[in-house]
PDB file of C-alpha atoms in Angstrom:
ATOM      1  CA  UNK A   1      -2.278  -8.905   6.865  1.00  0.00           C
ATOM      2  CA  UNK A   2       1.316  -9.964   6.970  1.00  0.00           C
ATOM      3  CA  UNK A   3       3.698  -9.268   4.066  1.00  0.00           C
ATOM      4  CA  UNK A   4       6.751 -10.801   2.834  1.00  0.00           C
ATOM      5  CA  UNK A   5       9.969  -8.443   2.014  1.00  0.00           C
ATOM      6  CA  UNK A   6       9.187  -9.707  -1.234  1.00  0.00           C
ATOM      7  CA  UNK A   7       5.773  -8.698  -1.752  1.00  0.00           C
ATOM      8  CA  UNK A   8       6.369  -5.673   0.152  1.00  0.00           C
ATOM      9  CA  UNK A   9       8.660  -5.143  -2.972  1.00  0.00           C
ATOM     10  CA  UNK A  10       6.848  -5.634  -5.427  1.00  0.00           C
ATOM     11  CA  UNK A  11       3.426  -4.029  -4.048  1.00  0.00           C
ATOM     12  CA  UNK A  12       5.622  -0.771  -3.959  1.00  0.00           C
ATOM     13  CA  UNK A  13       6.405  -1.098  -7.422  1.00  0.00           C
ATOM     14  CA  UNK A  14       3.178  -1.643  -8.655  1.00  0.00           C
ATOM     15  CA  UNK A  15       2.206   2.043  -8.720  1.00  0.00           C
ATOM     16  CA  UNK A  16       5.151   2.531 -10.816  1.00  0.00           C
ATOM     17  CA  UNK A  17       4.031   0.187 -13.493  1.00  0.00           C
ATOM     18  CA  UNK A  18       0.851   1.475 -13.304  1.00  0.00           C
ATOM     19  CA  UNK A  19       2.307   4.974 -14.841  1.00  0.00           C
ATOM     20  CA  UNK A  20       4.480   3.309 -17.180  1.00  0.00           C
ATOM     21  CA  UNK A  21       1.524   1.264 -18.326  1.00  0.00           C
ATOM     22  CA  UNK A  22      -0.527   4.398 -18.207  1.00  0.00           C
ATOM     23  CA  UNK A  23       1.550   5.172 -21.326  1.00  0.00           C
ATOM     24  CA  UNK A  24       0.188   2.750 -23.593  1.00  0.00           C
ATOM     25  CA  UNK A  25      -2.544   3.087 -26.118  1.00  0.00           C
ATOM     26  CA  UNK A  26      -6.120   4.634 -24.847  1.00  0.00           C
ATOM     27  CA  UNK A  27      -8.489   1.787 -24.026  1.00  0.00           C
ATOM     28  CA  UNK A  28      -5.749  -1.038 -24.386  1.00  0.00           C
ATOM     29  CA  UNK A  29      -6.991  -3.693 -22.099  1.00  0.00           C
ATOM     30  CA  UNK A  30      -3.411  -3.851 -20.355  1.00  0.00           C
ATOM     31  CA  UNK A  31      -3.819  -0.591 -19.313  1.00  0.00           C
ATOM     32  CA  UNK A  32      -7.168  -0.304 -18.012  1.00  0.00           C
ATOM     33  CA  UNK A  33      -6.615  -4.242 -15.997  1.00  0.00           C
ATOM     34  CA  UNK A  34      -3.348  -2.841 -14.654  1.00  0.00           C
ATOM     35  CA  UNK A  35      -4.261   1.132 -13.302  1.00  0.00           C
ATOM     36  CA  UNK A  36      -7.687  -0.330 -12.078  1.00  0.00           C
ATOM     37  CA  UNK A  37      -5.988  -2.974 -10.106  1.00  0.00           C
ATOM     38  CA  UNK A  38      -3.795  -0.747  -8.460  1.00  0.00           C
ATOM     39  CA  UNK A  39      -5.987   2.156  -7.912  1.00  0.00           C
ATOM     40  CA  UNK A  40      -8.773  -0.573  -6.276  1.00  0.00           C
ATOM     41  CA  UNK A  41      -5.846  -2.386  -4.253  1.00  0.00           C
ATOM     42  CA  UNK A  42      -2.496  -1.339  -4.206  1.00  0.00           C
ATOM     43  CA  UNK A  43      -2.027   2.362  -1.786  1.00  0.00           C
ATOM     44  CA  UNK A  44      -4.520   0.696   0.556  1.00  0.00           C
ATOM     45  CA  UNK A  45      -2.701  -2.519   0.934  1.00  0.00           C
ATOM     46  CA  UNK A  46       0.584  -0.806   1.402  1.00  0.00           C
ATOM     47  CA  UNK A  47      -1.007   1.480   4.188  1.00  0.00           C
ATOM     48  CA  UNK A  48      -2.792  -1.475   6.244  1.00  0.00           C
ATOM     49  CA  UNK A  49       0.975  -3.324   5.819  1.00  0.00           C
ATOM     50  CA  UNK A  50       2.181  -0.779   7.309  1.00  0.00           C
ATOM     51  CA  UNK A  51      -0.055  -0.144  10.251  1.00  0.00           C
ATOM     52  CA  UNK A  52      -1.090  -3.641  10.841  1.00  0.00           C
ATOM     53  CA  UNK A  53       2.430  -4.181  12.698  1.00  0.00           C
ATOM     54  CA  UNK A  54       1.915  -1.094  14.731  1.00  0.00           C
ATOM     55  CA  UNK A  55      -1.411  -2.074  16.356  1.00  0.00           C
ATOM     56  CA  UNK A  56       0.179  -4.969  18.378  1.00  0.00           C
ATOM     57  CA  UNK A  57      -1.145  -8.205  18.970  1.00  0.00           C
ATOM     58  CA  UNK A  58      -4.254  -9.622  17.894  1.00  0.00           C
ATOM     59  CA  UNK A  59      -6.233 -12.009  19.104  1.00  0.00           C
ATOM     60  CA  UNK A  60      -6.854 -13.141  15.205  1.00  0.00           C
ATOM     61  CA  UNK A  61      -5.495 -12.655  12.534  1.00  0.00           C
ATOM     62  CA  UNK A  62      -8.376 -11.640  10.280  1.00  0.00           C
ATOM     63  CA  UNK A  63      -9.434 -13.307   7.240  1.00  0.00           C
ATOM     64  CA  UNK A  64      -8.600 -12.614   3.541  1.00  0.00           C
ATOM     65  CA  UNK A  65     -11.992 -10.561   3.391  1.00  0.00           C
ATOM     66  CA  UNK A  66     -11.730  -8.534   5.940  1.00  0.00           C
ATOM     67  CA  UNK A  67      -7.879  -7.181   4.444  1.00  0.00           C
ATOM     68  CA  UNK A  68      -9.644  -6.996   0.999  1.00  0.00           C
ATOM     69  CA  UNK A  69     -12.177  -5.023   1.905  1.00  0.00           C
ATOM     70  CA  UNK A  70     -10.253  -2.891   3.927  1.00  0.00           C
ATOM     71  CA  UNK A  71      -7.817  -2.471   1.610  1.00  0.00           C
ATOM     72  CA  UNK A  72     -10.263  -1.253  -1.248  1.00  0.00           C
ATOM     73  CA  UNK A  73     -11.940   1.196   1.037  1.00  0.00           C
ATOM     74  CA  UNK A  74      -8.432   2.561   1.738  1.00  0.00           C
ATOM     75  CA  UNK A  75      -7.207   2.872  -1.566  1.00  0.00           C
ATOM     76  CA  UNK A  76     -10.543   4.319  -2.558  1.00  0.00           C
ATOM     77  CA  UNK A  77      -9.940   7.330   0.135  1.00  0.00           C
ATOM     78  CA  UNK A  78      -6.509   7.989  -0.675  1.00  0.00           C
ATOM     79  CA  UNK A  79      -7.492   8.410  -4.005  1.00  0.00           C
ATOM     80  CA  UNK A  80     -10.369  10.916  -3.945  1.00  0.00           C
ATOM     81  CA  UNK A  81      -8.048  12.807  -1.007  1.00  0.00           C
ATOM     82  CA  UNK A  82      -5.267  12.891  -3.799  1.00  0.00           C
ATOM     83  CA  UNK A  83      -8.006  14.012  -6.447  1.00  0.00           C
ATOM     84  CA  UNK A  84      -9.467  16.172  -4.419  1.00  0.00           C
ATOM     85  CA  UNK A  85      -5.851  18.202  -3.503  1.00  0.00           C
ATOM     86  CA  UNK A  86      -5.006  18.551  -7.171  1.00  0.00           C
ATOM     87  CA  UNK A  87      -8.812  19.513  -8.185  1.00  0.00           C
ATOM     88  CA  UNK A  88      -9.282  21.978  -5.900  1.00  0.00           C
ATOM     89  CA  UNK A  89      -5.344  23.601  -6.909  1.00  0.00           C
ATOM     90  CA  UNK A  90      -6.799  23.654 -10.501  1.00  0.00           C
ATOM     91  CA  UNK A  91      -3.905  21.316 -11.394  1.00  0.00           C
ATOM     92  CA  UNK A  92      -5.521  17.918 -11.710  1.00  0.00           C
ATOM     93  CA  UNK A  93      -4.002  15.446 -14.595  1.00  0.00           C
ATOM     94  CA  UNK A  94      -4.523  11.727 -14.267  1.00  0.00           C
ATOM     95  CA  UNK A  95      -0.970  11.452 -14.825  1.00  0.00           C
ATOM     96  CA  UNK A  96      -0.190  13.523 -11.441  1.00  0.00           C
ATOM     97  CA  UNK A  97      -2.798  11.736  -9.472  1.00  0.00           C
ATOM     98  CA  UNK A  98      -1.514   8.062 -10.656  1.00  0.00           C
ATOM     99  CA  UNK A  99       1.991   9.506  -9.804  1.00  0.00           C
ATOM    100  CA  UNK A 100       1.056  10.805  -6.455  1.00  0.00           C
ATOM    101  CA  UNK A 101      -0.795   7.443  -5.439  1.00  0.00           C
ATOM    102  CA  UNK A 102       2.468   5.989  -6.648  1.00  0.00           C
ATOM    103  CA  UNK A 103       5.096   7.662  -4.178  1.00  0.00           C
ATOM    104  CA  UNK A 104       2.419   7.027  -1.653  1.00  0.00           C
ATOM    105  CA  UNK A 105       1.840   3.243  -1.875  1.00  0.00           C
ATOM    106  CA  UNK A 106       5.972   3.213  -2.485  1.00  0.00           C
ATOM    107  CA  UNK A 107       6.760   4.941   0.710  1.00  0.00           C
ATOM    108  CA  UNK A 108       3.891   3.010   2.777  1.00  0.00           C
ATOM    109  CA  UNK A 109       5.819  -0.558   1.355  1.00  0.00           C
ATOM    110  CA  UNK A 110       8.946   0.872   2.193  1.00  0.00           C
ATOM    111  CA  UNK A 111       7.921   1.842   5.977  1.00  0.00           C
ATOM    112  CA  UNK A 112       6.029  -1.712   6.133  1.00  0.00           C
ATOM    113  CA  UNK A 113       9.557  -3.148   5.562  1.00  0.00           C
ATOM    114  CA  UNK A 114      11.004  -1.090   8.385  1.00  0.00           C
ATOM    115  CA  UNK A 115       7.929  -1.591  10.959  1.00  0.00           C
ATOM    116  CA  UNK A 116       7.303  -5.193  10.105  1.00  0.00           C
ATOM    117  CA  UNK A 117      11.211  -5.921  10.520  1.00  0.00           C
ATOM    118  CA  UNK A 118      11.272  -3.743  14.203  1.00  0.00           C
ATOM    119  CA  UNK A 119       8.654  -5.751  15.329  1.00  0.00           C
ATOM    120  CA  UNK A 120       9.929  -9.028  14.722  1.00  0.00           C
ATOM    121  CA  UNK A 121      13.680  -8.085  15.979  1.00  0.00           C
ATOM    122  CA  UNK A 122      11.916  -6.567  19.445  1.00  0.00           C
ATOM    123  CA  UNK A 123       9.407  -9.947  19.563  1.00  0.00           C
ATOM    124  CA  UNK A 124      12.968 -12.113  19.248  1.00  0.00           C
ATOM    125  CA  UNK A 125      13.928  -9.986  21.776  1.00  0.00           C
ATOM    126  CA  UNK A 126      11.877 -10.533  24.353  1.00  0.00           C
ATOM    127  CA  UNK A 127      11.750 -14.190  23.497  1.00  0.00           C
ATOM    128  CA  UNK A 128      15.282 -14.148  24.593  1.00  0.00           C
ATOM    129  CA  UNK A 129      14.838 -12.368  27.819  1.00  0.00           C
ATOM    130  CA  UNK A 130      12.402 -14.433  29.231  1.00  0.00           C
ATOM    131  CA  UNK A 131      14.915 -17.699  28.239  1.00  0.00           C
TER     132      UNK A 131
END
């Protein structure tokens, strides 16, 4: 799974609208569409952005499946592992927890940015050494 600078963007501001949208009305559809999306997708797709790069070369690139599902399985850890820290410090809000997965997924795009931008500047690199 290969991001854009773009995308990388905008996937690490998705937790943040998730908290703003968090603010709405109880039960709006916006906000239950929006904070389940991001809870399901987001923090996991930030963290496999920014690992991906790190495990080298593959000999495929893996399929839109595979990322998905390995994405949701991610996000879906992170999530009870964040729960789970504020539950058992008696200090669990939803708010917290949202903001928490937030900073995470933000500093995992962030780093993604970094890696993904490395990698391609040592690949040109050694593109031009062996010229």
């Amino acid at each position: 799974m290969t991001f854009s600078r773009v995308s990388l963007l905008l996937l690490g501001l998705s937790g943040w609208l998730a908290v703003l949208v968090g603010h709405l009305a109880a039960g709006s559809a916006v906000r239950v569409v929006v904070t389940i999306l991001f809870l399901v997708l987001c923090p996991g797709a930030a963290v496999l952005g920014l690992v991906r790069p790190l495990l080298g070369r593959r000999d495929h690139t893996g399929d839109a499946m595979e990322s998905g599902a390995l994405a949701f399985a991610i996000s879906v850890g992170l999530g009870m592992l964040v729960s789970e820290a504020f539950f058992l410090t008696s200090t669990f809000t939803l708010d917290r927890a949202l903001i928490t997965l937030a900073a995470i997924t933000s500093a995992a795009a962030l780093g993604a940015m970094f890696t993904t931008s490395r990698t391609r500047s040592s690949r040109e690199g050694v593109i031009r050494r062996r010229s």
